[in-house]
PDB file of C-alpha atoms in Angstrom:
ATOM      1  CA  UNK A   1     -20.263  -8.549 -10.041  1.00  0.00           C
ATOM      2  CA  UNK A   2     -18.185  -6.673 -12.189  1.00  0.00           C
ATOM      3  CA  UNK A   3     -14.554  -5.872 -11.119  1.00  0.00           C
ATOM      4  CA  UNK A   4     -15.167  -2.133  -9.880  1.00  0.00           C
ATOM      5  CA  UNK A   5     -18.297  -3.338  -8.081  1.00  0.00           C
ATOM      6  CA  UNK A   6     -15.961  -6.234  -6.540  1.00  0.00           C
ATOM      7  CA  UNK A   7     -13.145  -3.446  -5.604  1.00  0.00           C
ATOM      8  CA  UNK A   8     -16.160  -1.220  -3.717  1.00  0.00           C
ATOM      9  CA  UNK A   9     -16.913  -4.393  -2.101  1.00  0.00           C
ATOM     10  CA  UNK A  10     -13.602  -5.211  -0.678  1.00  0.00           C
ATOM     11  CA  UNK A  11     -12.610  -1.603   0.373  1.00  0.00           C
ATOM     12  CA  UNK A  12     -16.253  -1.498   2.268  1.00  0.00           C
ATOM     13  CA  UNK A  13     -15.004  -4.472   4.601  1.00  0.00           C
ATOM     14  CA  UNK A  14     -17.386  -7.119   3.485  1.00  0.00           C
ATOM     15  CA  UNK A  15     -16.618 -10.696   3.894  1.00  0.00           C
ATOM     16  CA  UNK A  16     -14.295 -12.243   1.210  1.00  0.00           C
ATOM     17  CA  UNK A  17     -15.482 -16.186   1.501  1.00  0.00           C
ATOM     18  CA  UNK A  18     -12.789 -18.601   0.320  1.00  0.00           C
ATOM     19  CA  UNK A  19     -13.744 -20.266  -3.035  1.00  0.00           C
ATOM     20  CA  UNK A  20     -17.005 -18.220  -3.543  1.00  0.00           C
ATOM     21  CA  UNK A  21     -18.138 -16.483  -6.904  1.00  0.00           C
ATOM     22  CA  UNK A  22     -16.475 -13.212  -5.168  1.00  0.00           C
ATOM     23  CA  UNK A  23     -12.910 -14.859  -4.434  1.00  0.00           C
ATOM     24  CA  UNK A  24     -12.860 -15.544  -7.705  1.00  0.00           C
ATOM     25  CA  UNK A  25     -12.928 -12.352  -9.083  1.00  0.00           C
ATOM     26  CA  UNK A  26     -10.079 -11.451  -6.824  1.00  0.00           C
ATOM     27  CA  UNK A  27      -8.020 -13.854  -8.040  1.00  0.00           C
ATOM     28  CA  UNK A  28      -8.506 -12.517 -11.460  1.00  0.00           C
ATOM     29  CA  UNK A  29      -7.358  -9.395 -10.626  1.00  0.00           C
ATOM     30  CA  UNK A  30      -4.601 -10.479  -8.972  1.00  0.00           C
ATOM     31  CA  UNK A  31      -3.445 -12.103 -12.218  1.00  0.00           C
ATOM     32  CA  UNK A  32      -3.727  -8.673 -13.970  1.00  0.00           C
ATOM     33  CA  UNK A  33      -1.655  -7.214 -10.847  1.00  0.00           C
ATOM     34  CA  UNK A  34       0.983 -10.146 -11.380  1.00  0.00           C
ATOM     35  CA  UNK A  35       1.057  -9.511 -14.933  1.00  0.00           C
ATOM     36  CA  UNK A  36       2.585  -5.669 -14.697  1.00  0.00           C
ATOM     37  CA  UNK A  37       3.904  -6.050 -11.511  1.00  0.00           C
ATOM     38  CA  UNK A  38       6.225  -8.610 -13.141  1.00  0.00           C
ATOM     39  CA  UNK A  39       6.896  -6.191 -16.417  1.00  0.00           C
ATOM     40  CA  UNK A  40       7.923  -3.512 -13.943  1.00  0.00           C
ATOM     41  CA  UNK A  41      10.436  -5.975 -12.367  1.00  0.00           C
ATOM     42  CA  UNK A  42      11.619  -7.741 -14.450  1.00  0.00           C
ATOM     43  CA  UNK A  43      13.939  -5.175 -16.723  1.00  0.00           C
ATOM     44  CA  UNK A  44      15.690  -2.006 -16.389  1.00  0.00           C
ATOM     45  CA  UNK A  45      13.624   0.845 -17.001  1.00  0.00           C
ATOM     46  CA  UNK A  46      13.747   4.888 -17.197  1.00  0.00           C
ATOM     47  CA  UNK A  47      12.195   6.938 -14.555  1.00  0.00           C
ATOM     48  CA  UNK A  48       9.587   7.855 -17.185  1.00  0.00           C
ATOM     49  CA  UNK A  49       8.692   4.367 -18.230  1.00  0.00           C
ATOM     50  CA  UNK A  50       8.308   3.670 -14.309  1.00  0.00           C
ATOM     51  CA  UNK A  51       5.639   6.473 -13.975  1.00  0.00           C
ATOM     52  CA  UNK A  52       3.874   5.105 -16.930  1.00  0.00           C
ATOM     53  CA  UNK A  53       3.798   1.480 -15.998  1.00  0.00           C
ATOM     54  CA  UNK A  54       2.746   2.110 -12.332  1.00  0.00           C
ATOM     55  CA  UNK A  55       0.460   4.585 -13.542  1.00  0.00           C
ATOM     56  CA  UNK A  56      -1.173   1.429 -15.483  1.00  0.00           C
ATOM     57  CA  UNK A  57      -0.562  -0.562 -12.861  1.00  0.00           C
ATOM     58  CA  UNK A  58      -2.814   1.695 -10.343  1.00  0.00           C
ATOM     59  CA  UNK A  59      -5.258   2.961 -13.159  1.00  0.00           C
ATOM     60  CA  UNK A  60      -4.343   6.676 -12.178  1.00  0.00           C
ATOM     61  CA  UNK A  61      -1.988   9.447 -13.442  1.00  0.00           C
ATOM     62  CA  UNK A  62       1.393   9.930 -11.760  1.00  0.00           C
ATOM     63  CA  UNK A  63       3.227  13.434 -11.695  1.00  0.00           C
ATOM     64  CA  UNK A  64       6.596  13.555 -12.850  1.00  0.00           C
ATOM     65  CA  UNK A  65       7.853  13.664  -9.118  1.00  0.00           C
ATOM     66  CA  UNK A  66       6.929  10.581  -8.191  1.00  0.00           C
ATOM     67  CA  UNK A  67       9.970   7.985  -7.945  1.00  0.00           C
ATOM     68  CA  UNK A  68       9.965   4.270  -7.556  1.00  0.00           C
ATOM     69  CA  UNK A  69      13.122   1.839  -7.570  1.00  0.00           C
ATOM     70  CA  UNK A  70      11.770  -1.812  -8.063  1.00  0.00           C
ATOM     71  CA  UNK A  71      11.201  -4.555  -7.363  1.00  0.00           C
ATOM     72  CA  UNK A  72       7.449  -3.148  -6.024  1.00  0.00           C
ATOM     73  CA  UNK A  73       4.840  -6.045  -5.517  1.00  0.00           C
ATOM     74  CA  UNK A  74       0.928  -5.443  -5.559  1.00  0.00           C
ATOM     75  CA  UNK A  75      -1.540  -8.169  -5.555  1.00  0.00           C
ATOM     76  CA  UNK A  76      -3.767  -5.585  -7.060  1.00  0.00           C
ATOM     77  CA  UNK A  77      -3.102  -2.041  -7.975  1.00  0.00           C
ATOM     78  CA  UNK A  78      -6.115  -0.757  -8.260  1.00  0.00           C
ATOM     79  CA  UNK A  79      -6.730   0.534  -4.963  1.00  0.00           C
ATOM     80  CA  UNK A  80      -3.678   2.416  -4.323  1.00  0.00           C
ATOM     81  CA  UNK A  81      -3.715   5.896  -4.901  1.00  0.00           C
ATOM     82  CA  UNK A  82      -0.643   7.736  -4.599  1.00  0.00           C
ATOM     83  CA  UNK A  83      -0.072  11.729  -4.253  1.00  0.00           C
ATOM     84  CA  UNK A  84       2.304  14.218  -5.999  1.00  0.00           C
ATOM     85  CA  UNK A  85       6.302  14.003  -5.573  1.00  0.00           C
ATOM     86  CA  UNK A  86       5.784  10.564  -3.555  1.00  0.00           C
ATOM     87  CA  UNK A  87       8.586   8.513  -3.485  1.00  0.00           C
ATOM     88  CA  UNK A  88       8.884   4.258  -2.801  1.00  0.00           C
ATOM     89  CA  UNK A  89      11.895   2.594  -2.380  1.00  0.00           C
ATOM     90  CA  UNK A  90      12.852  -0.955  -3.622  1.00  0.00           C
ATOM     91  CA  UNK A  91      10.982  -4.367  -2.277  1.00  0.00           C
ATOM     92  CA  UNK A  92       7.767  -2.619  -1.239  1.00  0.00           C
ATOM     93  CA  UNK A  93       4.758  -4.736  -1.112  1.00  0.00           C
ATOM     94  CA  UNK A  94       1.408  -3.275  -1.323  1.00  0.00           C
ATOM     95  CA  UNK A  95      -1.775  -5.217  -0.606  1.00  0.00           C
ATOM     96  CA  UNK A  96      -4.134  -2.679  -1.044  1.00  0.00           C
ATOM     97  CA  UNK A  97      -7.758  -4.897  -1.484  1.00  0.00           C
ATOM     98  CA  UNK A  98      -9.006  -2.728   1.042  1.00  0.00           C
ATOM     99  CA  UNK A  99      -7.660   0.618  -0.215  1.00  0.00           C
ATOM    100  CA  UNK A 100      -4.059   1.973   0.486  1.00  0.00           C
ATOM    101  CA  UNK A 101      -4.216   5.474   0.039  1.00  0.00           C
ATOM    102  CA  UNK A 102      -0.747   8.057  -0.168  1.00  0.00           C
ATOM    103  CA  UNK A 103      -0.285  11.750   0.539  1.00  0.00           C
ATOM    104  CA  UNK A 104       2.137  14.024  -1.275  1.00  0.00           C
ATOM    105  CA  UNK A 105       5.744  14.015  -1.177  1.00  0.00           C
ATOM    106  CA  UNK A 106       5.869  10.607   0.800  1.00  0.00           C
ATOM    107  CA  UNK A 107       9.373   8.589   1.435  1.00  0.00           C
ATOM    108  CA  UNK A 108       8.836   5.017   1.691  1.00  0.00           C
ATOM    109  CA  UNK A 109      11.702   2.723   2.434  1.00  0.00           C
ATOM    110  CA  UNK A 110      12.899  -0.373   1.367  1.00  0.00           C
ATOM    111  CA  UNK A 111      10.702  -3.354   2.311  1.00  0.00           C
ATOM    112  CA  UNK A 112       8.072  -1.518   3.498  1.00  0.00           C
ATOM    113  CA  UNK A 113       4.714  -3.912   3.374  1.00  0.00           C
ATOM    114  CA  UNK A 114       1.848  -2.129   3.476  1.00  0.00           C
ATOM    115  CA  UNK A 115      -1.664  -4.628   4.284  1.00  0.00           C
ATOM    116  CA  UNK A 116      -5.398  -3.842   4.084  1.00  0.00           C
ATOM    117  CA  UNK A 117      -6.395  -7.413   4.197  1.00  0.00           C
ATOM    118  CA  UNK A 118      -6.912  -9.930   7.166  1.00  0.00           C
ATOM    119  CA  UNK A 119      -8.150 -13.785   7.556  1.00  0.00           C
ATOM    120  CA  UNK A 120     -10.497 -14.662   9.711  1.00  0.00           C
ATOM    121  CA  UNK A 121     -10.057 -15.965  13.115  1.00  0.00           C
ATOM    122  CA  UNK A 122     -11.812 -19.235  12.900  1.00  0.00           C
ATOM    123  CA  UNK A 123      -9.431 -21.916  12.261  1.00  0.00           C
ATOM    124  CA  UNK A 124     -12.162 -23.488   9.741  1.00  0.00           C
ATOM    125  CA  UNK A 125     -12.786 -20.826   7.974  1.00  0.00           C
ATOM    126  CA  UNK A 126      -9.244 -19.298   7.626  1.00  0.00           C
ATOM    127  CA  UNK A 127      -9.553 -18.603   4.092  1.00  0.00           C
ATOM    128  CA  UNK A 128     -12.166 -15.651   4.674  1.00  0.00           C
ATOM    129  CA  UNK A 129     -11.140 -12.196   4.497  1.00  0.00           C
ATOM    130  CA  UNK A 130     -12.344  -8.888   5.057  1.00  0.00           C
ATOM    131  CA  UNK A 131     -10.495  -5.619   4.636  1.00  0.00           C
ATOM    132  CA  UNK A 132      -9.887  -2.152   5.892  1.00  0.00           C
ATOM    133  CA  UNK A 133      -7.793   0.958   4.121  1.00  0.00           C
ATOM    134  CA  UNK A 134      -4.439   2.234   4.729  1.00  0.00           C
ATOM    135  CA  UNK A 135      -4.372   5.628   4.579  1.00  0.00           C
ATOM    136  CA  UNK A 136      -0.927   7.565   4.834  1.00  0.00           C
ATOM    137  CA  UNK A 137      -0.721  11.554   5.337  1.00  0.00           C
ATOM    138  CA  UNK A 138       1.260  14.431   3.229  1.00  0.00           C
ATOM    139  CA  UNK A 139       5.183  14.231   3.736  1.00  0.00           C
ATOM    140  CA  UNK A 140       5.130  10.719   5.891  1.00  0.00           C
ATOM    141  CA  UNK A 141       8.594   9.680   5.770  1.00  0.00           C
ATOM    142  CA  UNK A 142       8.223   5.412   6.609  1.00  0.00           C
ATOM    143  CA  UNK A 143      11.400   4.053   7.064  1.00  0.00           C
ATOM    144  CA  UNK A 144      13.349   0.105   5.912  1.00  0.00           C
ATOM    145  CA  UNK A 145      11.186  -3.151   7.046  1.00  0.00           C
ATOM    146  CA  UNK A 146       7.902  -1.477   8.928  1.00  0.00           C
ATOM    147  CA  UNK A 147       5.136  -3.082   8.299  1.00  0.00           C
ATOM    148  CA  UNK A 148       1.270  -1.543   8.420  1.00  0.00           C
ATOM    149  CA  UNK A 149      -1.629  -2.898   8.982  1.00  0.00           C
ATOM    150  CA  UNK A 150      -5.063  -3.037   7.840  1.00  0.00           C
ATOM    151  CA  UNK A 151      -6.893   0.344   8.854  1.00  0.00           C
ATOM    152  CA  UNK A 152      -4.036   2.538  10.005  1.00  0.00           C
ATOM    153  CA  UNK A 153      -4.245   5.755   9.496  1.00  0.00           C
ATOM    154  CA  UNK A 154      -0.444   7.621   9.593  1.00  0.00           C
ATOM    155  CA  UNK A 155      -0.756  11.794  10.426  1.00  0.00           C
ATOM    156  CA  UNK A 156       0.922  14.134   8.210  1.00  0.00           C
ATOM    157  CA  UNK A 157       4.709  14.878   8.746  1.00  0.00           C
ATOM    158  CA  UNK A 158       5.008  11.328  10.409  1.00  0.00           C
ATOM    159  CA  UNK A 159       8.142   9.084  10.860  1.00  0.00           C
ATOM    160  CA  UNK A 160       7.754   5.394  11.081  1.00  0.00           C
ATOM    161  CA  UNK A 161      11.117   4.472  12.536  1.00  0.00           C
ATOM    162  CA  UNK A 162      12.963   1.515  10.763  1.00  0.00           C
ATOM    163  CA  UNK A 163      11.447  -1.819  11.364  1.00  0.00           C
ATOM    164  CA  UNK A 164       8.303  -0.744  12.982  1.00  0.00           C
ATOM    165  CA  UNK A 165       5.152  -2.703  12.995  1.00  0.00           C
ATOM    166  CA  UNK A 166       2.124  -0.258  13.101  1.00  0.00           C
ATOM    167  CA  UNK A 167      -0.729  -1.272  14.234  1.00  0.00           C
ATOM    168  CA  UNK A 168      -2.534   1.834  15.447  1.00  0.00           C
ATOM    169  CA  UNK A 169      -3.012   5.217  13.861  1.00  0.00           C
ATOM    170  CA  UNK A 170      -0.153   7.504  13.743  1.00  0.00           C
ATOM    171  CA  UNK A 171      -1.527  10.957  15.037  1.00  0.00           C
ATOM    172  CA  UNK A 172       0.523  13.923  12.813  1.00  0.00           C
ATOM    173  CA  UNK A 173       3.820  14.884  13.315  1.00  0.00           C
ATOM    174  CA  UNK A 174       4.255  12.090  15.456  1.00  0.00           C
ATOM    175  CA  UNK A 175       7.225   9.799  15.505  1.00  0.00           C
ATOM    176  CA  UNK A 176       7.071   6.177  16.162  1.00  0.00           C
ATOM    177  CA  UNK A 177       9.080   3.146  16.756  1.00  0.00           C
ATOM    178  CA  UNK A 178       9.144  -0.609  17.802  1.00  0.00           C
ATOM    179  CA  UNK A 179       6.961  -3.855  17.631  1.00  0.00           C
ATOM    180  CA  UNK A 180       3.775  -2.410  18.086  1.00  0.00           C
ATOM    181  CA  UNK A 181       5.054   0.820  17.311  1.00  0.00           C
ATOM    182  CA  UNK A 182       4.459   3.239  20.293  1.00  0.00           C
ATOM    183  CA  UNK A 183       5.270   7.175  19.960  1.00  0.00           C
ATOM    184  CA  UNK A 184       9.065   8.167  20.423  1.00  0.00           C
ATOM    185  CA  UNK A 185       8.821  11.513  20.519  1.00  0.00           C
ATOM    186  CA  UNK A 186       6.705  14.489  18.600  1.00  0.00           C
ATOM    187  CA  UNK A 187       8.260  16.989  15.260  1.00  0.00           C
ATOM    188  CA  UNK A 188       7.890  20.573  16.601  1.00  0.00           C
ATOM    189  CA  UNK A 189       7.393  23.457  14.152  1.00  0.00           C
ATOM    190  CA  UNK A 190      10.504  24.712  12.607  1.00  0.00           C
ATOM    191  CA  UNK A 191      12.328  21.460  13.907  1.00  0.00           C
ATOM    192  CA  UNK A 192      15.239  20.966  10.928  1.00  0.00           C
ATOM    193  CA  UNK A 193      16.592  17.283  12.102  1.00  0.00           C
TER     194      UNK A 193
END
Protein backbone atom coordinates (compact mmCIF):
# COMPACT_ATOMS: atom_id res chain seq x y z
CA UNK A 1 0.00 0.00 0.00
CA UNK A 2 1.49 3.01 -1.08
CA UNK A 3 1.22 6.18 1.14
CA UNK A 4 -1.75 7.96 -0.83
CA UNK A 5 -3.56 4.61 -0.97
CA UNK A 6 -2.84 4.38 2.99
CA UNK A 7 -4.16 8.20 3.44
CA UNK A 8 -7.62 7.12 1.33
CA UNK A 9 -7.68 4.35 3.69
CA UNK A 10 -7.58 6.19 6.88
CA UNK A 11 -9.89 9.14 5.83
CA UNK A 12 -12.53 6.22 4.65
CA UNK A 13 -12.73 5.02 8.44
CA UNK A 14 -11.21 1.64 8.06
CA UNK A 15 -9.65 -0.10 10.90
CA UNK A 16 -6.03 0.97 11.77
CA UNK A 17 -4.74 -2.48 13.63
CA UNK A 18 -1.87 -1.84 16.04
CA UNK A 19 1.46 -3.27 14.70
CA UNK A 20 0.02 -4.39 11.27
CA UNK A 21 1.70 -3.78 7.75
CA UNK A 22 -0.84 -0.62 7.67
CA UNK A 23 0.31 0.97 11.15
CA UNK A 24 3.39 0.92 9.84
CA UNK A 25 3.02 3.06 7.12
CA UNK A 26 1.49 5.56 9.45
CA UNK A 27 4.21 5.73 11.47
CA UNK A 28 6.30 6.58 8.54
CA UNK A 29 4.45 9.36 7.76
CA UNK A 30 4.34 10.59 10.92
CA UNK A 31 8.14 10.79 10.84
CA UNK A 32 7.91 12.95 7.65
CA UNK A 33 5.18 15.12 9.65
CA UNK A 34 7.74 15.32 12.70
CA UNK A 35 10.43 16.17 10.45
CA UNK A 36 8.85 19.76 9.13
CA UNK A 37 6.72 20.17 11.84
CA UNK A 38 9.93 20.49 13.89
CA UNK A 39 11.72 22.90 11.05
CA UNK A 40 8.67 25.12 11.35
CA UNK A 41 9.21 25.29 15.16
CA UNK A 42 12.11 25.29 15.82
CA UNK A 43 13.44 28.95 14.40
CA UNK A 44 12.15 32.27 13.67
CA UNK A 45 10.75 32.58 10.40
CA UNK A 46 9.04 35.27 7.91
CA UNK A 47 5.43 35.11 7.17
CA UNK A 48 6.48 33.99 3.67
CA UNK A 49 8.76 31.20 4.71
CA UNK A 50 5.70 30.04 7.01
CA UNK A 51 3.36 29.76 3.92
CA UNK A 52 5.99 27.86 2.14
CA UNK A 53 6.90 25.38 4.80
CA UNK A 54 3.24 24.59 5.76
CA UNK A 55 2.46 24.56 2.27
CA UNK A 56 5.12 21.51 2.19
CA UNK A 57 4.03 20.42 5.17
CA UNK A 58 0.24 19.87 3.82
CA UNK A 59 1.32 19.12 0.11
CA UNK A 60 -1.00 22.08 -1.09
CA UNK A 61 -0.60 25.78 -2.07
CA UNK A 62 -1.30 28.49 0.52
CA UNK A 63 -2.50 32.11 -0.51
CA UNK A 64 -0.66 34.88 0.77
CA UNK A 65 -3.49 35.51 3.44
CA UNK A 66 -3.07 32.73 5.27
CA UNK A 67 -1.21 33.37 8.77
CA UNK A 68 0.21 30.95 11.23
CA UNK A 69 2.24 31.81 14.55
CA UNK A 70 4.01 28.50 15.72
CA UNK A 71 4.56 26.24 17.43
CA UNK A 72 1.74 24.13 15.09
CA UNK A 73 1.96 20.24 15.60
CA UNK A 74 0.63 17.65 12.92
CA UNK A 75 1.23 14.03 13.14
CA UNK A 76 0.66 14.14 9.45
CA UNK A 77 -0.06 17.01 7.20
CA UNK A 78 -1.26 15.56 4.50
CA UNK A 79 -4.80 15.56 5.12
CA UNK A 80 -5.38 19.02 6.10
CA UNK A 81 -6.55 21.28 3.65
CA UNK A 82 -6.82 24.76 4.50
CA UNK A 83 -8.84 27.70 2.59
CA UNK A 84 -7.90 31.29 1.53
CA UNK A 85 -7.05 34.16 4.23
CA UNK A 86 -7.26 31.35 7.10
CA UNK A 87 -5.58 32.17 10.02
CA UNK A 88 -4.06 29.60 13.15
CA UNK A 89 -2.80 30.79 16.15
CA UNK A 90 0.18 29.39 18.21
CA UNK A 91 0.15 25.64 19.91
CA UNK A 92 -2.43 24.20 17.52
CA UNK A 93 -2.37 20.54 17.11
CA UNK A 94 -3.81 18.94 14.15
CA UNK A 95 -4.37 15.20 13.85
CA UNK A 96 -5.85 15.06 10.69
CA UNK A 97 -5.44 10.93 9.68
CA UNK A 98 -8.92 11.09 8.99
CA UNK A 99 -9.08 14.39 7.06
CA UNK A 100 -9.31 17.93 8.73
CA UNK A 101 -10.63 20.09 6.26
CA UNK A 102 -10.72 24.40 6.61
CA UNK A 103 -12.92 27.04 5.01
CA UNK A 104 -11.81 30.53 4.08
CA UNK A 105 -10.89 33.26 6.25
CA UNK A 106 -10.90 30.97 9.45
CA UNK A 107 -9.52 32.28 13.07
CA UNK A 108 -8.19 29.57 15.07
CA UNK A 109 -6.94 30.21 18.54
CA UNK A 110 -4.26 29.26 20.55
CA UNK A 111 -4.25 25.58 21.59
CA UNK A 112 -6.84 24.62 19.57
CA UNK A 113 -6.53 20.54 18.99
CA UNK A 114 -8.25 19.49 16.28
CA UNK A 115 -8.71 15.13 16.18
CA UNK A 116 -9.95 12.80 13.41
CA UNK A 117 -8.63 9.75 15.06
CA UNK A 118 -10.07 7.43 17.88
CA UNK A 119 -8.92 3.98 19.70
CA UNK A 120 -10.96 1.40 20.02
CA UNK A 121 -13.08 0.54 22.89
CA UNK A 122 -11.84 -2.86 23.74
CA UNK A 123 -9.38 -2.69 26.42
CA UNK A 124 -7.28 -5.50 24.43
CA UNK A 125 -7.23 -4.09 21.50
CA UNK A 126 -6.68 -0.38 22.46
CA UNK A 127 -4.14 0.22 19.96
CA UNK A 128 -6.74 0.04 16.94
CA UNK A 129 -7.94 3.05 15.35
CA UNK A 130 -10.30 4.18 12.93
CA UNK A 131 -10.98 7.73 11.80
CA UNK A 132 -13.50 10.26 10.72
CA UNK A 133 -12.90 14.04 9.10
CA UNK A 134 -13.09 17.34 10.62
CA UNK A 135 -14.55 19.58 8.51
CA UNK A 136 -14.72 23.41 9.49
CA UNK A 137 -16.97 26.06 7.45
CA UNK A 138 -16.01 29.63 5.73
CA UNK A 139 -15.26 32.44 8.42
CA UNK A 140 -15.42 29.93 11.68
CA UNK A 141 -13.88 31.92 14.28
CA UNK A 142 -12.67 28.82 17.10
CA UNK A 143 -11.53 30.32 20.04
CA UNK A 144 -8.17 29.41 22.96
CA UNK A 145 -8.18 25.56 24.28
CA UNK A 146 -11.45 23.93 22.35
CA UNK A 147 -10.93 20.86 21.37
CA UNK A 148 -12.82 18.88 18.23
CA UNK A 149 -13.45 15.75 17.66
CA UNK A 150 -13.38 13.17 15.12
CA UNK A 151 -16.33 13.82 12.54
CA UNK A 152 -17.54 17.27 13.49
CA UNK A 153 -18.69 19.22 11.14
CA UNK A 154 -18.60 23.30 12.28
CA UNK A 155 -21.35 25.63 10.01
CA UNK A 156 -20.14 28.65 8.38
CA UNK A 157 -19.89 31.95 10.43
CA UNK A 158 -19.53 29.73 13.66
CA UNK A 159 -17.98 30.64 17.10
CA UNK A 160 -16.53 27.97 19.24
CA UNK A 161 -16.39 29.78 22.55
CA UNK A 162 -13.00 29.49 24.48
CA UNK A 163 -12.35 26.15 25.94
CA UNK A 164 -15.08 24.26 24.31
CA UNK A 165 -15.04 20.61 23.66
CA UNK A 166 -17.11 19.85 20.46
CA UNK A 167 -18.37 16.90 20.01
CA UNK A 168 -21.35 17.38 17.72
CA UNK A 169 -21.75 19.35 14.53
CA UNK A 170 -21.94 23.00 14.75
CA UNK A 171 -25.03 24.01 12.54
CA UNK A 172 -24.00 27.71 10.74
CA UNK A 173 -23.97 30.78 12.36
CA UNK A 174 -24.32 29.10 15.46
CA UNK A 175 -22.46 29.89 18.62
CA UNK A 176 -21.35 27.39 21.08
CA UNK A 177 -19.86 26.93 24.42
CA UNK A 178 -18.95 24.47 27.30
CA UNK A 179 -17.88 20.75 27.91
CA UNK A 180 -19.82 19.19 25.41
CA UNK A 181 -20.34 22.31 23.77
CA UNK A 182 -24.14 23.08 23.55
CA UNK A 183 -25.50 26.25 21.45
CA UNK A 184 -25.30 29.72 23.32
CA UNK A 185 -27.03 31.66 21.19
CA UNK A 186 -27.41 32.16 17.12
CA UNK A 187 -25.36 35.30 14.72
CA UNK A 188 -28.28 37.16 13.04
CA UNK A 189 -27.73 38.89 9.68
CA UNK A 190 -26.17 42.22 9.91
CA UNK A 191 -25.22 41.40 13.65
CA UNK A 192 -21.69 43.62 14.06
CA UNK A 193 -20.56 42.18 17.72
Amino acid sequence: MTEKEFLRYAAEGNLIVAGSDIHSIMHAVSQRALRLSANINATYHTPEELRALMSELIDQPLDAGFGLFPPFYTDCGLNISIGLGTFINMGCSFQDWGGISIGDNCLIGHNCTICTVNHSKDPAHRGDMTCQPVTIGNRVWIGANVTILPGVTIGDGAIIAAGAVVTKDVTAKSIVGGVPAKIISTIQEGHLN
